[in-house]
Coordinates of C-alpha atoms in Angstrom, one line a residue:
Chain R
M806 CA 130.0 162.8 189.1
N807 CA 128.7 162.4 192.7
A808 CA 126.1 162.3 193.2
R809 CA 124.6 165.4 194.5
G810 CA 126.0 167.6 191.6
F811 CA 122.2 165.0 190.6
A812 CA 120.2 166.9 193.5
P813 CA 118.2 169.5 192.7
H814 CA 118.5 173.1 193.5
P815 CA 116.1 173.4 197.5
A816 CA 114.6 175.9 195.5
V817 CA 113.5 173.3 192.9
R818 CA 112.6 170.9 195.5
W819 CA 110.7 173.6 197.5
A820 CA 108.0 174.4 193.4
I821 CA 108.5 170.9 193.1
G822 CA 106.1 170.4 196.5
L823 CA 104.5 173.2 196.0
V824 CA 103.4 171.3 192.6
V825 CA 102.5 168.6 194.1
I826 CA 100.8 169.5 197.3
V827 CA 98.6 172.3 194.9
L828 CA 98.0 168.9 192.5
F829 CA 96.7 167.2 195.8
A830 CA 95.5 169.8 197.6
I831 CA 92.7 171.7 194.8
P832 CA 90.4 168.5 194.4
I833 CA 90.6 167.3 197.9
V834 CA 89.9 172.3 198.9
S835 CA 87.0 171.8 196.4
M836 CA 85.4 169.1 198.0
A837 CA 85.9 170.5 201.1
E838 CA 84.2 174.0 200.2
Y839 CA 81.5 171.7 198.8
T840 CA 80.1 169.5 201.5
L841 CA 80.4 173.8 203.5
R842 CA 77.7 175.4 201.6
D843 CA 74.4 176.3 202.3
A844 CA 71.6 175.7 199.9
T845 CA 69.3 178.0 202.1
T846 CA 71.4 180.9 203.9
G847 CA 73.6 181.1 200.0
G848 CA 77.0 181.0 202.7
H849 CA 79.0 178.4 204.5
S850 CA 78.1 176.2 207.4
L851 CA 78.1 172.5 208.6
V852 CA 74.5 171.5 208.7
H853 CA 75.1 169.0 206.2
W854 CA 77.4 168.1 208.2
F855 CA 75.1 167.2 211.3
D856 CA 72.7 166.1 208.7
L857 CA 74.9 162.7 208.4
F858 CA 73.7 162.4 212.0
D859 CA 70.1 163.4 212.7
P860 CA 67.2 161.1 213.2
A861 CA 65.2 162.5 211.1
K862 CA 67.6 161.7 207.7
A863 CA 68.4 157.8 209.2
G864 CA 66.9 156.2 206.9
T865 CA 68.5 158.0 203.5
Y866 CA 71.7 157.2 205.7
R867 CA 71.9 153.9 206.4
P868 CA 72.7 152.6 203.9
I869 CA 76.4 154.2 204.7
W870 CA 76.7 152.3 207.7
T871 CA 75.3 149.0 206.4
G872 CA 78.6 149.1 204.0
L873 CA 81.1 151.3 206.0
G874 CA 80.0 147.3 209.1
N875 CA 80.1 145.7 205.5
S876 CA 83.5 147.0 204.4
L877 CA 85.2 146.9 208.0
V878 CA 84.1 143.2 207.8
L879 CA 85.8 143.1 204.7
A880 CA 89.1 144.8 206.0
V881 CA 88.8 142.1 209.1
V882 CA 88.5 139.0 206.9
T883 CA 90.9 140.1 204.1
V884 CA 93.9 141.0 206.6
A885 CA 93.1 137.5 208.0
I886 CA 93.6 136.2 204.6
V887 CA 97.5 138.3 204.1
L888 CA 98.8 137.3 207.9
L889 CA 97.2 134.2 208.5
L890 CA 96.8 132.7 204.8
L891 CA 99.7 134.7 203.2
A892 CA 102.4 135.3 204.9
P893 CA 102.7 131.9 205.7
T894 CA 103.3 130.8 202.9
M895 CA 105.6 133.5 202.1
V896 CA 108.0 131.9 204.6
L897 CA 107.1 128.7 202.9
V898 CA 108.3 129.1 200.3
E899 CA 111.0 131.7 201.6
L900 CA 112.1 128.1 204.2
R901 CA 111.4 125.0 201.9
F902 CA 110.7 125.8 198.4
P903 CA 112.9 128.9 197.6
K904 CA 112.9 127.5 193.9
L905 CA 108.8 128.5 193.8
K906 CA 109.7 132.1 194.4
R907 CA 109.7 133.4 191.3
P908 CA 106.7 131.3 189.7
F909 CA 104.6 132.3 193.0
E910 CA 106.2 136.6 193.0
F911 CA 104.6 136.8 189.1
L912 CA 101.0 134.6 190.5
A913 CA 101.5 137.1 193.9
L914 CA 101.2 140.3 191.1
L915 CA 99.2 139.3 188.6
P916 CA 96.6 141.3 189.9
I917 CA 97.6 144.4 189.2
S918 CA 97.6 143.7 185.4
I919 CA 93.9 142.5 185.4
P920 CA 91.8 145.2 185.3
A921 CA 88.6 144.4 188.5
I922 CA 86.1 144.6 185.9
V923 CA 88.1 141.0 184.7
L924 CA 88.3 139.6 188.0
V925 CA 84.0 140.6 187.7
V926 CA 84.8 138.2 184.8
G927 CA 85.8 135.0 186.8
L928 CA 84.6 136.2 189.9
A929 CA 81.1 135.7 188.7
P930 CA 80.0 132.2 187.8
I931 CA 82.3 131.3 191.3
Y932 CA 80.6 133.8 193.1
L933 CA 77.1 131.8 191.9
V934 CA 78.5 128.6 193.6
I935 CA 79.7 130.4 197.0
G936 CA 76.0 132.1 196.7
R937 CA 74.5 128.6 197.1
T938 CA 77.2 126.9 199.0
I939 CA 78.0 129.3 202.2
G940 CA 75.3 131.6 200.9
T941 CA 75.3 135.4 199.9
G942 CA 76.8 137.5 203.3
I943 CA 79.0 139.9 202.9
W944 CA 82.5 138.1 203.6
P945 CA 83.1 135.7 201.3
L946 CA 84.0 139.2 199.0
A947 CA 87.2 138.6 200.2
F948 CA 87.9 136.1 199.4
A949 CA 88.2 138.6 195.8
Y950 CA 89.9 140.7 198.0
G951 CA 92.1 138.7 199.2
V952 CA 93.1 138.7 195.4
T953 CA 93.3 142.3 194.7
V954 CA 95.3 143.4 197.5
L955 CA 97.6 140.8 196.5
P956 CA 100.3 142.3 195.0
F957 CA 100.4 145.7 197.9
A958 CA 100.5 142.8 200.3
Y959 CA 103.4 140.3 198.4
R960 CA 105.6 143.6 198.1
A961 CA 105.1 144.6 201.8
I962 CA 106.1 141.6 202.8
Q963 CA 108.7 140.2 200.8
A964 CA 110.4 143.3 201.6
A965 CA 110.6 142.4 205.0
I966 CA 112.2 139.1 204.0
D967 CA 114.3 139.4 202.0
A968 CA 116.3 142.2 204.6
T969 CA 115.7 138.9 207.8
E970 CA 118.0 136.2 207.9
L971 CA 115.3 133.5 208.3
R972 CA 116.7 130.7 207.9
T973 CA 119.4 131.1 210.0
L974 CA 117.3 132.9 212.5
A975 CA 115.1 129.6 212.0
E976 CA 118.0 127.0 212.4
A977 CA 119.3 129.7 215.5
A978 CA 115.2 129.1 217.6
R979 CA 114.9 125.4 216.7
S980 CA 118.5 124.1 218.0
L981 CA 117.4 126.1 221.2
G982 CA 114.1 124.0 221.0
A983 CA 112.2 126.1 220.1
G984 CA 109.4 123.8 217.5
W985 CA 107.7 125.9 214.8
P986 CA 104.4 128.0 216.5
A987 CA 107.7 129.4 218.8
V988 CA 109.6 130.2 215.5
L989 CA 106.3 132.0 213.8
L990 CA 105.5 134.2 217.0
Q991 CA 108.5 134.3 218.6
V992 CA 111.0 135.0 215.9
F993 CA 109.5 135.2 212.4
A994 CA 106.5 137.8 213.7
P995 CA 108.7 140.1 215.2
N996 CA 111.4 140.9 213.0
L997 CA 108.7 140.7 210.2
R998 CA 106.4 143.2 212.3
T999 CA 107.5 146.6 209.1
G1000 CA 106.2 144.4 207.0
L1001 CA 102.9 142.1 208.1
L1002 CA 102.0 146.0 209.9
A1003 CA 102.6 147.8 205.8
A1004 CA 100.8 144.6 204.1
S1005 CA 97.5 145.0 207.0
L1006 CA 97.2 148.7 206.8
I1007 CA 97.8 148.6 202.5
S1008 CA 94.9 145.4 202.7
V1009 CA 92.0 147.8 205.0
A1010 CA 92.5 151.0 202.6
V1011 CA 92.0 149.1 199.1
V1012 CA 89.1 147.0 200.1
L1013 CA 87.8 150.4 202.4
G1014 CA 88.3 152.1 198.6
E1015 CA 87.1 149.0 196.5
F1016 CA 83.7 149.8 194.5
T1017 CA 84.0 147.9 191.2
I1018 CA 84.0 143.8 192.5
A1019 CA 81.0 144.1 195.2
S1020 CA 78.9 146.4 193.0
L1021 CA 78.7 144.0 189.9
L1022 CA 78.7 141.0 192.5
N1023 CA 75.8 143.0 193.8
R1024 CA 77.4 143.7 197.1
Q1025 CA 77.2 146.0 199.4
N1026 CA 80.2 148.4 201.0
L1027 CA 81.8 151.4 201.3
Q1028 CA 81.8 152.5 198.1
T1029 CA 78.3 150.9 196.6
A1030 CA 76.7 152.7 200.0
L1031 CA 78.0 156.1 198.4
V1032 CA 77.2 156.2 194.6
V1033 CA 73.6 155.4 196.3
V1034 CA 73.1 157.6 198.3
G1035 CA 74.3 159.9 196.4
K1036 CA 72.0 159.9 194.5
Q1037 CA 69.6 161.2 196.9
D1038 CA 72.0 163.1 199.4
P1039 CA 75.3 164.9 197.0
Y1040 CA 76.8 166.4 200.5
A1041 CA 76.7 162.8 202.9
S1042 CA 78.3 160.9 200.5
V1043 CA 80.9 164.0 199.1
I1044 CA 81.4 164.5 203.5
L1045 CA 82.3 160.5 203.4
S1046 CA 84.3 160.4 200.6
L1047 CA 86.8 162.9 201.8
L1048 CA 86.6 161.7 206.0
A1049 CA 87.4 157.3 203.7
L1050 CA 90.7 160.0 202.2
A1051 CA 91.1 161.0 205.7
F1052 CA 91.3 157.7 207.5
A1053 CA 94.3 156.2 204.4
F1054 CA 95.9 159.1 204.7
V1055 CA 95.8 157.8 208.4
L1056 CA 97.2 154.7 207.3
L1057 CA 99.3 155.9 205.8
V1058 CA 101.5 158.2 208.1
V1059 CA 100.7 155.1 210.6
I1060 CA 102.6 152.7 208.2
G1061 CA 104.8 155.1 207.8
R1062 CA 105.8 155.8 212.1
I1063 CA 105.0 152.6 212.5
G1064 CA 109.0 151.7 211.0
G1065 CA 110.6 153.2 213.3
G1066 CA 112.1 150.2 215.4
T1067 CA 111.6 148.1 218.0
P1068 CA 109.3 150.0 221.3
R1069 CA 112.0 150.0 223.4
A1070 CA 114.8 151.9 220.5
R1071 CA 112.5 154.0 220.5
R1072 CA 111.4 154.6 224.0
T1073 CA 115.5 155.4 224.0
G1074 CA 115.4 157.3 221.3
R1075 CA 117.6 154.1 219.3
T1076 CA 118.0 153.8 215.8
A1077 CA 116.7 150.4 215.7
R1078 CA 116.1 148.9 212.0
T1079 CA 113.3 146.5 212.6
A1080 CA 114.2 143.7 211.0
P1081 CA 117.7 143.4 210.4
A1082 CA 119.5 141.4 208.6
P1083 CA 122.5 139.4 210.7
T1084 CA 124.6 143.1 211.4
R1085 CA 127.9 143.6 210.5
P1086 CA 129.3 145.9 212.6
P1087 CA 131.9 149.0 211.5
K1088 CA 134.7 147.5 214.1
D1089 CA 135.4 144.7 215.4
Q1090 CA 136.5 144.2 218.5
P1091 CA 137.0 140.4 220.8
Chain X
M57 CA 138.0 140.1 231.9
T58 CA 139.9 139.6 235.4
D59 CA 140.8 136.1 236.0
T60 CA 138.9 136.5 239.6
A61 CA 135.6 137.0 237.5
I62 CA 136.6 134.0 234.8
A63 CA 137.2 131.7 237.4
T64 CA 133.7 132.4 239.5
A65 CA 132.0 133.0 236.1
D66 CA 132.9 129.7 235.3
N67 CA 131.7 128.2 238.8
A68 CA 128.6 129.4 238.6
I69 CA 128.4 127.1 235.8
L70 CA 129.6 124.4 236.3
A71 CA 127.5 123.4 239.8
G72 CA 124.4 122.9 237.5
A73 CA 127.3 121.7 234.2
R74 CA 126.1 117.6 233.0
T75 CA 129.2 116.2 231.2
G76 CA 129.0 116.0 227.6
S77 CA 127.3 113.1 226.0
A78 CA 129.0 110.6 223.0
V79 CA 128.1 111.1 220.1
A80 CA 128.7 108.9 217.1
F81 CA 127.9 108.7 213.0
E82 CA 127.8 105.2 211.5
G83 CA 127.6 105.5 208.6
V84 CA 126.0 108.1 207.6
V85 CA 125.0 108.9 204.2
K86 CA 123.7 112.4 202.3
D87 CA 122.5 113.2 199.5
Y88 CA 121.4 116.4 197.2
G89 CA 119.9 115.2 194.6
Q90 CA 122.4 113.4 192.6
T91 CA 126.0 113.8 194.6
R92 CA 126.3 112.0 197.2
V93 CA 127.8 114.9 199.5
L94 CA 127.9 112.1 202.6
H95 CA 129.4 108.5 201.8
G96 CA 128.6 106.5 204.6
L97 CA 130.8 108.3 207.6
D98 CA 131.7 106.5 210.2
L99 CA 133.2 108.8 213.8
T100 CA 132.7 108.5 217.7
I101 CA 133.4 111.5 219.8
Q102 CA 133.7 110.9 223.3
P103 CA 131.6 112.9 226.0
G104 CA 133.3 115.5 226.9
E105 CA 136.0 115.8 224.2
F106 CA 136.6 118.5 221.5
V107 CA 136.8 117.5 218.0
S108 CA 136.8 119.9 215.1
L109 CA 135.8 119.0 211.7
L110 CA 138.5 120.4 209.1
G111 CA 138.6 120.5 205.2
P112 CA 138.5 122.9 202.6
S113 CA 134.4 124.3 200.7
G114 CA 132.4 121.5 200.0
C115 CA 134.0 118.1 201.9
G116 CA 130.8 117.5 204.0
K117 CA 131.9 118.5 207.4
T118 CA 128.9 121.5 207.4
T119 CA 126.8 119.0 206.5
A120 CA 128.0 116.6 208.7
L121 CA 127.1 119.2 211.9
R122 CA 124.0 119.8 210.0
V123 CA 123.3 116.1 209.7
L124 CA 124.0 116.1 214.1
A125 CA 122.1 119.1 215.1
G126 CA 118.6 117.3 213.0
L127 CA 118.8 120.5 210.0
E128 CA 119.1 118.0 207.5
R129 CA 117.2 114.8 206.7
A130 CA 121.0 111.6 206.2
N131 CA 120.0 109.7 203.4
G132 CA 121.0 106.4 205.6
G133 CA 122.3 106.2 208.3
T134 CA 122.2 106.6 212.2
V135 CA 123.0 109.6 214.3
R136 CA 123.9 109.1 218.2
I137 CA 123.6 111.2 221.2
G138 CA 124.2 109.4 224.3
G139 CA 124.0 106.1 222.7
A140 CA 120.6 107.9 221.5
D141 CA 119.7 107.1 218.4
V142 CA 119.0 110.1 217.5
S143 CA 117.3 110.6 213.5
A144 CA 114.6 110.7 214.1
V145 CA 114.3 113.0 216.6
P146 CA 113.3 117.1 215.5
T147 CA 116.1 119.2 216.1
N148 CA 114.9 121.2 218.9
R149 CA 114.3 118.2 221.1
R150 CA 118.3 117.2 220.2
D151 CA 119.2 118.8 223.2
L152 CA 122.0 121.1 221.5
G153 CA 123.1 124.2 221.9
M154 CA 124.4 125.4 218.6
V155 CA 126.7 128.5 216.9
F156 CA 126.3 129.3 213.3
Q157 CA 128.9 131.4 211.1
A158 CA 126.4 133.8 210.2
Y159 CA 125.4 136.2 213.5
S160 CA 122.3 134.5 214.1
L161 CA 120.9 136.5 217.4
F162 CA 117.7 137.8 217.1
P163 CA 117.8 141.0 216.2
H164 CA 114.4 141.8 217.9
L165 CA 115.7 140.7 221.5
D166 CA 117.7 143.1 223.5
V167 CA 121.3 140.3 224.8
T168 CA 119.6 139.1 227.9
A169 CA 116.2 137.7 226.2
N170 CA 118.2 136.2 224.0
T171 CA 120.5 134.8 225.8
A172 CA 117.8 133.6 227.9
F173 CA 115.6 132.9 224.8
G174 CA 116.5 128.4 226.0
L175 CA 115.6 128.6 228.8
R176 CA 112.2 130.2 228.4
M177 CA 111.1 127.5 225.6
R178 CA 112.1 125.5 228.2
K179 CA 110.3 127.2 230.1
V180 CA 113.1 127.8 233.2
A181 CA 111.2 129.8 236.2
K182 CA 112.1 133.4 235.1
R183 CA 114.5 134.5 238.7
E184 CA 116.6 130.6 237.6
A185 CA 116.9 132.4 234.0
A186 CA 117.6 135.8 235.8
E187 CA 121.0 133.8 237.2
R188 CA 121.5 131.4 234.7
V189 CA 121.7 134.3 232.6
R190 CA 123.8 136.4 234.2
D191 CA 126.7 133.8 234.5
A192 CA 126.4 132.3 231.3
L193 CA 126.9 136.5 230.0
A194 CA 129.6 136.7 232.5
L195 CA 131.1 133.6 231.4
V196 CA 132.1 134.8 227.1
G197 CA 133.1 138.4 229.7
L198 CA 129.5 140.6 228.8
E199 CA 128.4 141.7 232.6
G200 CA 127.0 144.9 231.4
Y201 CA 126.0 143.5 227.8
G202 CA 122.4 142.0 228.6
D203 CA 120.2 145.8 227.5
R204 CA 121.7 146.7 224.0
Y205 CA 121.2 144.8 221.1
P206 CA 122.2 143.0 218.2
H207 CA 123.1 146.2 215.3
Q208 CA 124.7 147.8 218.7
L209 CA 128.0 144.9 218.6
S210 CA 130.8 144.6 217.2
G211 CA 130.6 140.8 215.6
G212 CA 132.3 139.3 218.4
Q213 CA 130.7 140.5 220.3
Q214 CA 127.6 138.8 218.6
Q215 CA 129.2 135.6 218.8
R216 CA 130.3 135.7 222.3
V217 CA 125.8 136.5 223.0
A218 CA 125.5 133.5 220.5
L219 CA 127.5 131.4 222.2
A220 CA 126.4 132.0 225.9
R221 CA 122.9 131.5 224.1
A222 CA 124.0 128.8 223.6
L223 CA 125.0 127.2 226.4
V224 CA 123.3 128.4 229.1
T225 CA 120.8 126.0 228.7
E226 CA 123.7 122.7 229.2
P227 CA 123.8 121.4 226.2
R228 CA 124.5 118.3 225.5
V229 CA 127.4 119.0 223.5
L230 CA 128.1 121.9 222.0
L231 CA 128.2 122.6 217.8
L232 CA 129.7 125.8 216.4
D233 CA 130.0 126.0 212.1
E234 CA 132.7 128.4 211.7
P235 CA 131.9 130.4 214.4
L236 CA 134.7 132.6 213.3
S237 CA 135.1 133.1 209.9
A238 CA 133.2 136.5 210.1
L239 CA 135.4 137.7 212.1
D240 CA 138.8 139.6 211.9
A241 CA 142.9 138.0 212.7
K242 CA 143.3 139.8 215.9
V243 CA 139.1 138.6 217.3
R244 CA 139.3 135.3 215.3
V245 CA 142.1 134.1 217.9
A246 CA 141.2 136.1 221.4
L247 CA 136.9 134.7 220.8
R248 CA 139.0 130.6 219.3
D249 CA 141.4 130.4 223.6
E250 CA 137.7 131.6 225.0
I251 CA 136.2 129.0 223.4
R252 CA 138.5 126.1 224.0
R253 CA 138.6 128.0 227.6
I254 CA 134.9 127.9 228.2
Q255 CA 134.3 123.5 226.6
L256 CA 137.7 123.3 229.0
R257 CA 136.3 124.1 232.5
L258 CA 132.3 122.6 231.6
G259 CA 133.4 119.1 230.3
I260 CA 131.4 119.6 226.8
T261 CA 131.6 117.3 223.4
T262 CA 131.9 120.3 221.0
V263 CA 132.1 119.2 217.5
F264 CA 134.0 122.7 215.9
V265 CA 133.8 123.0 211.5
T266 CA 136.9 124.6 210.8
H267 CA 138.1 124.7 207.4
D268 CA 141.4 126.1 208.5
Q269 CA 143.7 123.7 210.1
E270 CA 145.4 126.5 211.9
E271 CA 142.3 127.2 214.2
A272 CA 141.9 123.6 214.2
L273 CA 145.5 122.5 215.2
A274 CA 145.0 124.9 218.6
V275 CA 142.0 124.3 219.9
S276 CA 140.6 120.7 218.8
D277 CA 141.3 116.6 221.6
R278 CA 140.9 115.1 217.9
I279 CA 140.4 116.5 214.0
A280 CA 138.6 115.2 211.7
V281 CA 140.6 115.4 207.8
M282 CA 137.3 115.2 205.3
N283 CA 137.8 115.1 202.3
A284 CA 134.9 114.5 199.6
G285 CA 132.4 113.2 202.1
R286 CA 134.7 110.4 203.9
I287 CA 137.3 111.1 206.4
D288 CA 140.6 110.9 205.0
Q289 CA 142.8 111.1 208.8
I290 CA 140.6 111.0 212.6
G291 CA 144.0 111.8 215.0
T292 CA 144.9 113.6 217.0
P293 CA 146.3 117.2 215.6
E294 CA 149.9 115.7 216.7
E295 CA 149.4 112.7 214.9
L296 CA 147.6 114.1 212.1
Y297 CA 150.3 116.9 211.5
L298 CA 154.1 114.0 212.8
R299 CA 152.1 111.1 210.3
P300 CA 149.6 112.5 207.5
A301 CA 147.9 109.1 206.4
T302 CA 146.8 111.2 203.2
A303 CA 149.2 112.8 201.3
H304 CA 146.0 114.5 201.1
V305 CA 146.4 116.0 205.1
A306 CA 150.0 115.9 204.6
E307 CA 148.7 119.2 202.5
F308 CA 145.7 120.0 204.1
V309 CA 147.0 120.4 207.6
G310 CA 150.7 122.9 208.3
L311 CA 153.4 123.8 205.4
S312 CA 155.0 120.6 203.5
S313 CA 157.0 121.1 200.1
V314 CA 155.8 118.3 197.5
L315 CA 159.0 116.7 195.7
S316 CA 159.0 114.1 193.9
C317 CA 160.4 111.0 194.6
T318 CA 160.3 106.7 193.5
V319 CA 159.5 104.7 196.5
S320 CA 159.8 101.1 197.4
G321 CA 159.9 98.6 199.8
G322 CA 158.6 102.1 202.4
V323 CA 161.7 104.0 201.8
A324 CA 160.8 107.1 199.3
E325 CA 163.9 108.1 198.1
V326 CA 164.0 112.3 197.9
L327 CA 166.7 114.2 196.4
G328 CA 168.6 111.4 196.9
I329 CA 167.9 110.9 200.5
R330 CA 165.9 107.9 201.9
L331 CA 163.1 108.6 204.3
P332 CA 160.8 106.1 206.2
T333 CA 157.3 106.4 204.1
V334 CA 154.6 106.7 206.7
G335 CA 151.9 103.9 206.3
E336 CA 151.9 101.2 203.4
R337 CA 152.4 102.9 199.8
A338 CA 153.0 100.9 196.1
D339 CA 156.0 101.2 195.1
G340 CA 157.7 103.3 191.5
P341 CA 157.1 107.5 191.2
A342 CA 155.4 109.6 193.8
E343 CA 155.6 112.8 195.6
A344 CA 156.2 113.2 199.0
F345 CA 155.7 116.1 201.7
V346 CA 158.4 117.0 203.1
R347 CA 157.4 119.6 206.2
P348 CA 159.6 123.1 206.2
E349 CA 160.9 122.3 210.3
N350 CA 162.3 119.3 209.0
V351 CA 164.6 120.4 205.9
R352 CA 168.4 121.9 207.4
L353 CA 171.1 123.7 206.1
G354 CA 174.2 121.5 205.2
G355 CA 173.7 118.5 203.2
P356 CA 173.4 116.5 199.8
I357 CA 171.5 118.9 198.4
A358 CA 172.9 121.9 196.5
A359 CA 170.0 124.7 196.4
V360 CA 169.8 128.5 195.3
V361 CA 168.0 130.7 198.3
L362 CA 164.8 132.4 196.5
E363 CA 163.2 134.2 199.1
S364 CA 164.3 134.6 203.3
T365 CA 161.1 135.7 205.1
F366 CA 161.9 136.2 209.1
L367 CA 159.0 135.4 211.6
G368 CA 159.6 136.4 214.6
S369 CA 161.0 133.5 215.8
V370 CA 161.4 131.0 213.5
R371 CA 162.6 132.3 209.1
R372 CA 161.1 130.6 206.3
T373 CA 163.4 130.3 203.2
V374 CA 162.2 129.6 199.7
L375 CA 165.3 127.8 197.3
R376 CA 165.3 125.9 194.2
T377 CA 167.3 123.3 193.7
E378 CA 169.6 122.4 190.8
G379 CA 167.0 120.0 190.1
G380 CA 164.3 123.1 189.1
Q381 CA 162.5 121.5 192.4
L382 CA 160.5 123.9 195.2
L383 CA 161.6 123.6 198.9
R384 CA 160.4 125.3 202.4
M385 CA 162.7 125.6 204.9
Q386 CA 162.4 126.7 208.4
H387 CA 166.0 127.1 210.4
S388 CA 167.2 129.6 213.0
V389 CA 166.6 133.4 212.8
S390 CA 170.5 133.1 213.5
E391 CA 171.2 131.1 210.6
R392 CA 171.2 134.6 208.1
V393 CA 170.9 133.5 204.2
E394 CA 170.5 136.6 201.7
F395 CA 169.1 136.4 197.9
G396 CA 170.4 134.1 194.9
E397 CA 172.4 132.7 198.0
R398 CA 173.8 128.9 197.0
V399 CA 174.0 126.5 199.7
T400 CA 173.2 123.1 200.6
L401 CA 171.3 121.1 202.4
G402 CA 169.7 118.5 203.8
L403 CA 166.4 116.7 204.7
E404 CA 165.0 115.3 208.4
P405 CA 165.2 111.7 208.8
A406 CA 161.3 111.6 209.7
P407 CA 158.8 109.9 207.7
V408 CA 157.1 110.9 204.3
A409 CA 153.9 111.2 203.6
V410 CA 153.6 110.6 200.1
R411 CA 151.2 110.9 196.6
S412 CA 151.4 108.3 193.6
R413 CA 152.4 109.6 190.3
E414 CA 150.9 109.0 187.1
G415 CA 153.4 107.6 184.7

């Protein structure tokens, strides 16, 4: 039996798609409808959206902007950890210590099976020491986030590494006179671009949605701020939750788009793969 | 590519080309864990020479090349390029060009950028780099392919670009690590001949790793036949074929019939015929390696035809002697023999390689 035999009828596919869309759309549409409710007129208006930017209510919403700023700082530091620490380590394991690949994968995927609240139990005493030594600023929280994003970032980068003959490319570049920095920046980075971007964007999405660790370690980020503000103005927290969802959606669309190939290949309409393994063409010619 | 175009491209490269450098392995030892893969390798390659490292899988030929490239560090011995000890010099400072077995073009760069990569690393001015890239692509017959990406090229074209990329920097030594093995037979022969043509024109010292004896015989000035981490014999293709130093060389280079014999005083008695042996051999029972072209119709050996194959310019026939030994004979197409036919054979008095037989 061929694969086509298992394919559902187009009508069934549409029905499944519709159910999924409705399932996701109902809460989102409900949230949007809620933010438009106007208690004074009993109808719908954008008054709660405008309130966010009302100078008279700036004090109420200040924690949100502070939390948003903190979350963005955390996102940047977490992405830096992924790009500057995780990715080079993975390349090193791939090229120099292939026997460590399985243990490293196990370690990298482990955080996905540990609930955030359990992580915090272990992290709390560590952050007590961190607080005493380098202060209680927001950015050290990125170390914890570096752990929580590890499984997602690892999978994204490893998929790109698996699709690329790193060893051969490195040896070719070295034989042509490239030092290791040039190999990393001019050969590996462009060929792992899809994986690195996906890992970065997923990390940003995870960091912007994180609540438990920040709350239990008494740090303020976007999510904890939403909870604080939500107690005074539930409309504002729902509006910002919607915006956060929209941002995550845009990130996912961007991830999907960047898988399209090299800029030049895209301009000319070719379907180039970004990081094809050394390719075997369909037909050999001299 | 026309002859005129080839000559123009070659001359352009030749204008800036340097003479190749001498290469020397001096007692090079390489271990992988507890396994020794190179046992004190000694090999000297003259400037501009094309030397092939030939041997079966696992004989250490690729390891030797990788040690020369600096991609593997030897556990002992010295590697010299141009007389200087480069054992501790990293790959990127050895001034080599290398073509790999796997397609190794950078997937994110087009053909021009791939070819210019080595020049960019050497900070060659853009205008000069563009000219040299154009000449190198012309040399390998790929003018007009500059804006293509690797995935848009055939395997043969990719290896041509890899060759241009390796040559454009005018390296001291060109290293070829089975660059043809992923290609189909016709492309392999065409590219093989082209590599040799370019090498002769540029005079670049070239080390070519292959397990294909026909490939090595066709292009090399000298061939080093390797076995279990050692060089069994190094010599010209003719020397290896006509005077193999060991049974392994005789078996690996060219086609032979392995026949029981008795060695006595440097002479092997094969099927009742006395033949000189190659080199000094211990007396006693042995196996002789007899080339098919040294077997002829007519003589004292009675045999029956098992199979006869027409190969165009010659015919190759497999026969079984009365003693049950199998014999290959290469003869003129005009000498037709039929399956089951009884014939008599003789052996030319050419020296044969022999291997001592246990018991």
